[in-house]
Amino acid sequence: MYKIAVMGAYDSIYGFASLGLDICPVSDAQEGEETLRRLAGGEYAVIYITEALAAQLGREIDRYREQVLPAIIQIPGVSGNTGAGIEGVKKSVEQAVGSDILFGD
């Protein structure tokens, strides 16, 4: 059975443990890259990653963009929402259905 993990600064992700998700606190980009590789190569189907950490791991995340699993989804951290997560989901949906889902933009 596949699992779900959450990566980012501890303050941003510790609450997800109460939902039964595996949390993976990371303190820098190098640790983030190593953790992402480990999670992506294992039994994780969904990896949530804070927008701040994802901004530092762009090339590493791109390695998994064309793969079915894992789905890497950006979420806001304690520092706030940058909009990168929403933009990433929008691009994925546009690619899948061939159309913009937000007609107002």
mmCIF file of N, CA and C in Angstrom:
data_model
loop_
_atom_site.group_PDB
_atom_site.id
_atom_site.type_symbol
_atom_site.label_atom_id
_atom_site.label_comp_id
_atom_site.label_asym_id
_atom_site.label_seq_id
_atom_site.Cartn_x
_atom_site.Cartn_y
_atom_site.Cartn_z
ATOM 1 N N MET A 1 0.840 -1.172 0.000
ATOM 2 C CA MET A 1 0.000 0.000 0.000
ATOM 3 C C MET A 1 0.888 1.240 0.000
ATOM 4 N N TYR A 2 0.513 2.206 -0.800
ATOM 5 C CA TYR A 2 1.289 3.431 -0.891
ATOM 6 C C TYR A 2 1.046 4.330 0.313
ATOM 7 N N LYS A 3 2.015 5.198 0.575
ATOM 8 C CA LYS A 3 1.945 6.120 1.701
ATOM 9 C C LYS A 3 1.975 7.562 1.192
ATOM 10 N N ILE A 4 1.728 8.487 2.138
ATOM 11 C CA ILE A 4 1.785 9.917 1.855
ATOM 12 C C ILE A 4 2.796 10.536 2.810
ATOM 13 N N ALA A 5 3.674 11.387 2.271
ATOM 14 C CA ALA A 5 4.677 12.069 3.085
ATOM 15 C C ALA A 5 4.547 13.578 2.910
ATOM 16 N N VAL A 6 5.030 14.293 3.916
ATOM 17 C CA VAL A 6 5.053 15.757 3.874
ATOM 18 C C VAL A 6 6.476 16.193 4.206
ATOM 19 N N MET A 7 7.046 17.036 3.338
ATOM 20 C CA MET A 7 8.417 17.535 3.515
ATOM 21 C C MET A 7 8.422 19.042 3.699
ATOM 22 N N GLY A 8 9.341 19.516 4.526
ATOM 23 C CA GLY A 8 9.510 20.948 4.701
ATOM 24 C C GLY A 8 10.086 21.247 6.066
ATOM 25 N N ALA A 9 10.075 22.520 6.427
ATOM 26 C CA ALA A 9 10.535 22.926 7.752
ATOM 27 C C ALA A 9 9.602 22.324 8.800
ATOM 28 N N TYR A 10 10.168 21.907 9.910
ATOM 29 C CA TYR A 10 9.391 21.226 10.940
ATOM 30 C C TYR A 10 8.157 22.028 11.351
ATOM 31 N N ASP A 11 8.324 23.333 11.559
ATOM 32 C CA ASP A 11 7.204 24.178 11.991
ATOM 33 C C ASP A 11 6.041 24.164 11.006
ATOM 34 N N SER A 12 6.336 23.933 9.738
ATOM 35 C CA SER A 12 5.306 23.945 8.708
ATOM 36 C C SER A 12 4.594 22.610 8.546
ATOM 37 N N ILE A 13 5.225 21.519 8.985
ATOM 38 C CA ILE A 13 4.667 20.202 8.658
ATOM 39 C C ILE A 13 4.273 19.342 9.852
ATOM 40 N N TYR A 14 4.656 19.717 11.078
ATOM 41 C CA TYR A 14 4.434 18.815 12.210
ATOM 42 C C TYR A 14 2.966 18.478 12.432
ATOM 43 N N GLY A 15 2.057 19.358 12.081
ATOM 44 C CA GLY A 15 0.626 19.108 12.269
ATOM 45 C C GLY A 15 0.093 17.972 11.416
ATOM 46 N N PHE A 16 0.763 17.677 10.308
ATOM 47 C CA PHE A 16 0.308 16.605 9.426
ATOM 48 C C PHE A 16 0.467 15.219 10.050
ATOM 49 N N ALA A 17 1.331 15.107 11.044
ATOM 50 C CA ALA A 17 1.512 13.817 11.721
ATOM 51 C C ALA A 17 0.219 13.392 12.414
ATOM 52 N N SER A 18 -0.555 14.354 12.901
ATOM 53 C CA SER A 18 -1.817 14.022 13.570
ATOM 54 C C SER A 18 -2.852 13.476 12.584
ATOM 55 N N LEU A 19 -2.627 13.668 11.302
ATOM 56 C CA LEU A 19 -3.516 13.123 10.272
ATOM 57 C C LEU A 19 -3.057 11.753 9.796
ATOM 58 N N GLY A 20 -1.957 11.278 10.356
ATOM 59 C CA GLY A 20 -1.437 9.973 9.977
ATOM 60 C C GLY A 20 -0.464 9.998 8.808
ATOM 61 N N LEU A 21 -0.041 11.182 8.392
ATOM 62 C CA LEU A 21 0.918 11.292 7.301
ATOM 63 C C LEU A 21 2.331 11.220 7.862
ATOM 64 N N ASP A 22 3.253 10.707 7.077
ATOM 65 C CA ASP A 22 4.649 10.662 7.477
ATOM 66 C C ASP A 22 5.260 12.029 7.252
ATOM 67 N N ILE A 23 5.872 12.594 8.283
ATOM 68 C CA ILE A 23 6.500 13.900 8.128
ATOM 69 C C ILE A 23 8.002 13.721 8.016
ATOM 70 N N CYS A 24 8.596 14.545 7.163
ATOM 71 C CA CYS A 24 10.037 14.501 6.913
ATOM 72 C C CYS A 24 10.581 15.921 7.014
ATOM 73 N N PRO A 25 10.916 16.351 8.223
ATOM 74 C CA PRO A 25 11.465 17.697 8.360
ATOM 75 C C PRO A 25 12.859 17.775 7.743
ATOM 76 N N VAL A 26 13.097 18.833 6.994
ATOM 77 C CA VAL A 26 14.413 19.063 6.398
ATOM 78 C C VAL A 26 14.836 20.490 6.694
ATOM 79 N N SER A 27 16.148 20.680 6.838
ATOM 80 C CA SER A 27 16.641 21.998 7.229
ATOM 81 C C SER A 27 17.369 22.739 6.116
ATOM 82 N N ASP A 28 17.744 22.032 5.032
ATOM 83 C CA ASP A 28 18.426 22.719 3.928
ATOM 84 C C ASP A 28 18.160 21.979 2.621
ATOM 85 N N ALA A 29 18.612 22.574 1.525
ATOM 86 C CA ALA A 29 18.330 22.027 0.193
ATOM 87 C C ALA A 29 18.979 20.662 -0.018
ATOM 88 N N GLN A 30 20.187 20.471 0.466
ATOM 89 C CA GLN A 30 20.864 19.192 0.268
ATOM 90 C C GLN A 30 20.107 18.072 0.985
ATOM 91 N N GLU A 31 19.710 18.321 2.202
ATOM 92 C CA GLU A 31 18.930 17.332 2.938
ATOM 93 C C GLU A 31 17.587 17.102 2.243
ATOM 94 N N GLY A 32 17.015 18.165 1.687
ATOM 95 C CA GLY A 32 15.756 18.048 0.962
ATOM 96 C C GLY A 32 15.884 17.168 -0.268
ATOM 97 N N GLU A 33 16.963 17.349 -1.035
ATOM 98 C CA GLU A 33 17.188 16.520 -2.228
ATOM 99 C C GLU A 33 17.322 15.048 -1.854
ATOM 100 N N GLU A 34 18.104 14.776 -0.818
ATOM 101 C CA GLU A 34 18.310 13.392 -0.381
ATOM 102 C C GLU A 34 17.000 12.769 0.092
ATOM 103 N N THR A 35 16.225 13.531 0.843
ATOM 104 C CA THR A 35 14.953 13.033 1.357
ATOM 105 C C THR A 35 13.974 12.784 0.217
ATOM 106 N N LEU A 36 13.903 13.708 -0.735
ATOM 107 C CA LEU A 36 12.995 13.540 -1.865
ATOM 108 C C LEU A 36 13.353 12.299 -2.681
ATOM 109 N N ARG A 37 14.627 12.090 -2.928
ATOM 110 C CA ARG A 37 15.048 10.889 -3.662
ATOM 111 C C ARG A 37 14.651 9.617 -2.920
ATOM 112 N N ARG A 38 14.861 9.617 -1.616
ATOM 113 C CA ARG A 38 14.513 8.440 -0.809
ATOM 114 C C ARG A 38 13.013 8.175 -0.846
ATOM 115 N N LEU A 39 12.218 9.212 -0.675
ATOM 116 C CA LEU A 39 10.758 9.049 -0.673
ATOM 117 C C LEU A 39 10.252 8.631 -2.043
ATOM 118 N N ALA A 40 10.760 9.270 -3.096
ATOM 119 C CA ALA A 40 10.298 8.991 -4.459
ATOM 120 C C ALA A 40 10.686 7.582 -4.900
ATOM 121 N N GLY A 41 11.757 7.074 -4.376
ATOM 122 C CA GLY A 41 12.203 5.742 -4.748
ATOM 123 C C GLY A 41 11.572 4.644 -3.915
ATOM 124 N N GLY A 42 10.737 5.025 -2.982
ATOM 125 C CA GLY A 42 10.140 4.053 -2.074
ATOM 126 C C GLY A 42 8.667 3.843 -2.307
ATOM 127 N N GLU A 43 7.946 3.785 -1.227
ATOM 128 C CA GLU A 43 6.536 3.414 -1.274
ATOM 129 C C GLU A 43 5.581 4.601 -1.149
ATOM 130 N N TYR A 44 6.038 5.781 -1.520
ATOM 131 C CA TYR A 44 5.213 6.988 -1.397
ATOM 132 C C TYR A 44 4.589 7.362 -2.736
ATOM 133 N N ALA A 45 3.269 7.455 -2.751
ATOM 134 C CA ALA A 45 2.545 7.829 -3.959
ATOM 135 C C ALA A 45 2.332 9.336 -4.028
ATOM 136 N N VAL A 46 2.242 9.987 -2.869
ATOM 137 C CA VAL A 46 2.030 11.429 -2.804
ATOM 138 C C VAL A 46 3.056 12.021 -1.847
ATOM 139 N N ILE A 47 3.727 13.058 -2.315
ATOM 140 C CA ILE A 47 4.672 13.778 -1.475
ATOM 141 C C ILE A 47 4.274 15.245 -1.494
ATOM 142 N N TYR A 48 3.819 15.734 -0.343
ATOM 143 C CA TYR A 48 3.538 17.157 -0.201
ATOM 144 C C TYR A 48 4.844 17.826 0.207
ATOM 145 N N ILE A 49 5.120 18.978 -0.395
ATOM 146 C CA ILE A 49 6.358 19.691 -0.113
ATOM 147 C C ILE A 49 6.034 21.174 0.029
ATOM 148 N N THR A 50 6.592 21.807 1.035
ATOM 149 C CA THR A 50 6.286 23.224 1.227
ATOM 150 C C THR A 50 6.826 24.035 0.056
ATOM 151 N N GLU A 51 6.141 25.118 -0.257
ATOM 152 C CA GLU A 51 6.539 25.964 -1.382
ATOM 153 C C GLU A 51 7.959 26.486 -1.222
ATOM 154 N N ALA A 52 8.331 26.829 0.007
ATOM 155 C CA ALA A 52 9.682 27.356 0.245
ATOM 156 C C ALA A 52 10.742 26.311 -0.084
ATOM 157 N N LEU A 53 10.519 25.077 0.329
ATOM 158 C CA LEU A 53 11.486 24.015 0.036
ATOM 159 C C LEU A 53 11.471 23.679 -1.451
ATOM 160 N N ALA A 54 10.297 23.641 -2.040
ATOM 161 C CA ALA A 54 10.190 23.328 -3.472
ATOM 162 C C ALA A 54 10.936 24.354 -4.314
ATOM 163 N N ALA A 55 10.955 25.597 -3.894
ATOM 164 C CA ALA A 55 11.682 26.635 -4.629
ATOM 165 C C ALA A 55 13.182 26.338 -4.670
ATOM 166 N N GLN A 56 13.682 25.660 -3.655
ATOM 167 C CA GLN A 56 15.097 25.307 -3.593
ATOM 168 C C GLN A 56 15.411 24.010 -4.333
ATOM 169 N N LEU A 57 14.379 23.197 -4.602
ATOM 170 C CA LEU A 57 14.580 21.868 -5.177
ATOM 171 C C LEU A 57 14.004 21.743 -6.585
ATOM 172 N N GLY A 58 13.920 22.825 -7.310
ATOM 173 C CA GLY A 58 13.285 22.827 -8.628
ATOM 174 C C GLY A 58 13.786 21.751 -9.567
ATOM 175 N N ARG A 59 15.100 21.637 -9.726
ATOM 176 C CA ARG A 59 15.644 20.630 -10.653
ATOM 177 C C ARG A 59 15.340 19.208 -10.181
ATOM 178 N N GLU A 60 15.432 18.984 -8.895
ATOM 179 C CA GLU A 60 15.162 17.637 -8.364
ATOM 180 C C GLU A 60 13.689 17.272 -8.561
ATOM 181 N N ILE A 61 12.791 18.204 -8.332
ATOM 182 C CA ILE A 61 11.356 17.959 -8.521
ATOM 183 C C ILE A 61 11.057 17.698 -9.990
ATOM 184 N N ASP A 62 11.722 18.426 -10.881
ATOM 185 C CA ASP A 62 11.500 18.243 -12.322
ATOM 186 C C ASP A 62 11.812 16.821 -12.777
ATOM 187 N N ARG A 63 12.701 16.139 -12.101
ATOM 188 C CA ARG A 63 13.047 14.760 -12.456
ATOM 189 C C ARG A 63 11.834 13.828 -12.367
ATOM 190 N N TYR A 64 10.873 14.184 -11.538
ATOM 191 C CA TYR A 64 9.711 13.319 -11.292
ATOM 192 C C TYR A 64 8.447 13.821 -11.978
ATOM 193 N N ARG A 65 8.522 14.953 -12.659
ATOM 194 C CA ARG A 65 7.330 15.585 -13.233
ATOM 195 C C ARG A 65 6.616 14.701 -14.261
ATOM 196 N N GLU A 66 7.342 13.963 -15.050
ATOM 197 C CA GLU A 66 6.742 13.129 -16.096
ATOM 198 C C GLU A 66 6.335 11.739 -15.606
ATOM 199 N N GLN A 67 6.659 11.413 -14.378
ATOM 200 C CA GLN A 67 6.331 10.099 -13.837
ATOM 201 C C GLN A 67 4.936 10.106 -13.230
ATOM 202 N N VAL A 68 4.297 8.953 -13.260
ATOM 203 C CA VAL A 68 2.975 8.831 -12.661
ATOM 204 C C VAL A 68 3.073 8.949 -11.140
ATOM 205 N N LEU A 69 4.009 8.240 -10.567
ATOM 206 C CA LEU A 69 4.229 8.288 -9.121
ATOM 207 C C LEU A 69 5.677 8.639 -8.845
ATOM 208 N N PRO A 70 5.927 9.407 -7.856
ATOM 209 C CA PRO A 70 4.993 10.008 -6.918
ATOM 210 C C PRO A 70 4.444 11.331 -7.452
ATOM 211 N N ALA A 71 3.283 11.690 -6.970
ATOM 212 C CA ALA A 71 2.745 13.024 -7.229
ATOM 213 C C ALA A 71 3.385 13.954 -6.201
ATOM 214 N N ILE A 72 4.045 14.990 -6.669
ATOM 215 C CA ILE A 72 4.694 15.948 -5.771
ATOM 216 C C ILE A 72 3.870 17.226 -5.812
ATOM 217 N N ILE A 73 3.293 17.557 -4.681
ATOM 218 C CA ILE A 73 2.343 18.657 -4.604
ATOM 219 C C ILE A 73 2.848 19.700 -3.615
ATOM 220 N N GLN A 74 2.923 20.950 -4.066
ATOM 221 C CA GLN A 74 3.388 22.034 -3.208
ATOM 222 C C GLN A 74 2.256 22.529 -2.318
ATOM 223 N N ILE A 75 2.612 22.829 -1.069
ATOM 224 C CA ILE A 75 1.662 23.367 -0.098
ATOM 225 C C ILE A 75 2.287 24.592 0.563
ATOM 226 N N PRO A 76 1.468 25.520 1.047
ATOM 227 C CA PRO A 76 2.025 26.682 1.755
ATOM 228 C C PRO A 76 2.661 26.246 3.068
ATOM 229 N N GLY A 77 3.655 26.988 3.496
ATOM 230 C CA GLY A 77 4.278 26.761 4.791
ATOM 231 C C GLY A 77 3.828 27.821 5.771
ATOM 232 N N VAL A 78 4.477 27.875 6.933
ATOM 233 C CA VAL A 78 4.105 28.860 7.942
ATOM 234 C C VAL A 78 4.393 30.286 7.486
ATOM 235 N N SER A 79 5.289 30.453 6.508
ATOM 236 C CA SER A 79 5.618 31.795 6.031
ATOM 237 C C SER A 79 4.558 32.353 5.094
ATOM 238 N N GLY A 80 3.569 31.526 4.711
ATOM 239 C CA GLY A 80 2.489 32.013 3.870
ATOM 240 C C GLY A 80 2.458 31.354 2.512
ATOM 241 N N ASN A 81 1.464 31.744 1.744
ATOM 242 C CA ASN A 81 1.217 31.176 0.422
ATOM 243 C C ASN A 81 1.859 32.053 -0.642
ATOM 244 N N THR A 82 2.709 31.453 -1.462
ATOM 245 C CA THR A 82 3.350 32.207 -2.552
ATOM 246 C C THR A 82 2.591 32.064 -3.864
ATOM 247 N N GLY A 83 1.647 31.140 -3.920
ATOM 248 C CA GLY A 83 0.908 30.892 -5.146
ATOM 249 C C GLY A 83 1.538 29.831 -6.027
ATOM 250 N N ALA A 84 2.740 29.377 -5.680
ATOM 251 C CA ALA A 84 3.444 28.385 -6.495
ATOM 252 C C ALA A 84 2.708 27.053 -6.522
ATOM 253 N N GLY A 85 2.104 26.676 -5.409
ATOM 254 C CA GLY A 85 1.377 25.411 -5.356
ATOM 255 C C GLY A 85 0.175 25.407 -6.286
ATOM 256 N N ILE A 86 -0.582 26.466 -6.261
ATOM 257 C CA ILE A 86 -1.764 26.574 -7.120
ATOM 258 C C ILE A 86 -1.344 26.593 -8.586
ATOM 259 N N GLU A 87 -0.275 27.308 -8.883
ATOM 260 C CA GLU A 87 0.219 27.387 -10.256
ATOM 261 C C GLU A 87 0.673 26.010 -10.746
ATOM 262 N N GLY A 88 1.304 25.240 -9.873
ATOM 263 C CA GLY A 88 1.743 23.899 -10.246
ATOM 264 C C GLY A 88 0.588 22.969 -10.551
ATOM 265 N N VAL A 89 -0.446 23.020 -9.731
ATOM 266 C CA VAL A 89 -1.632 22.194 -9.975
ATOM 267 C C VAL A 89 -2.311 22.624 -11.265
ATOM 268 N N LYS A 90 -2.403 23.933 -11.482
ATOM 269 C CA LYS A 90 -3.025 24.454 -12.703
ATOM 270 C C LYS A 90 -2.290 23.949 -13.945
ATOM 271 N N LYS A 91 -0.960 24.001 -13.927
ATOM 272 C CA LYS A 91 -0.171 23.529 -15.071
ATOM 273 C C LYS A 91 -0.370 22.041 -15.310
ATOM 274 N N SER A 92 -0.434 21.273 -14.228
ATOM 275 C CA SER A 92 -0.630 19.823 -14.370
ATOM 276 C C SER A 92 -1.986 19.515 -14.993
ATOM 277 N N VAL A 93 -3.012 20.230 -14.568
ATOM 278 C CA VAL A 93 -4.351 20.003 -15.111
ATOM 279 C C VAL A 93 -4.405 20.445 -16.567
ATOM 280 N N GLU A 94 -3.794 21.581 -16.881
ATOM 281 C CA GLU A 94 -3.761 22.043 -18.275
ATOM 282 C C GLU A 94 -3.091 21.008 -19.172
ATOM 283 N N GLN A 95 -2.009 20.424 -18.688
ATOM 284 C CA GLN A 95 -1.298 19.422 -19.455
ATOM 285 C C GLN A 95 -2.176 18.170 -19.634
ATOM 286 N N ALA A 96 -2.889 17.796 -18.587
ATOM 287 C CA ALA A 96 -3.705 16.579 -18.649
ATOM 288 C C ALA A 96 -4.946 16.738 -19.531
ATOM 289 N N VAL A 97 -5.620 17.885 -19.442
ATOM 290 C CA VAL A 97 -6.867 18.043 -20.182
ATOM 291 C C VAL A 97 -6.722 18.934 -21.415
ATOM 292 N N GLY A 98 -5.582 19.608 -21.538
ATOM 293 C CA GLY A 98 -5.344 20.429 -22.718
ATOM 294 C C GLY A 98 -6.055 21.767 -22.701
ATOM 295 N N SER A 99 -6.460 22.225 -21.516
ATOM 296 C CA SER A 99 -7.189 23.479 -21.447
ATOM 297 C C SER A 99 -6.979 24.143 -20.107
ATOM 298 N N ASP A 100 -7.086 25.468 -20.082
ATOM 299 C CA ASP A 100 -6.979 26.237 -18.859
ATOM 300 C C ASP A 100 -8.238 26.015 -18.030
ATOM 301 N N ILE A 101 -8.061 25.671 -16.766
ATOM 302 C CA ILE A 101 -9.232 25.419 -15.910
ATOM 303 C C ILE A 101 -9.737 26.671 -15.220
ATOM 304 N N LEU A 102 -8.935 27.729 -15.217
ATOM 305 C CA LEU A 102 -9.353 28.981 -14.612
ATOM 306 C C LEU A 102 -9.590 29.989 -15.720
ATOM 307 N N PHE A 103 -10.811 30.054 -16.166
ATOM 308 C CA PHE A 103 -11.139 30.875 -17.332
ATOM 309 C C PHE A 103 -10.901 32.355 -17.100
ATOM 310 N N GLY A 104 -10.916 32.799 -15.846
ATOM 311 C CA GLY A 104 -10.751 34.218 -15.539
ATOM 312 C C GLY A 104 -9.333 34.714 -15.681
ATOM 313 N N ASP A 105 -8.360 33.822 -15.773
ATOM 314 C CA ASP A 105 -6.949 34.248 -15.848
ATOM 315 C C ASP A 105 -6.494 34.434 -17.257
#
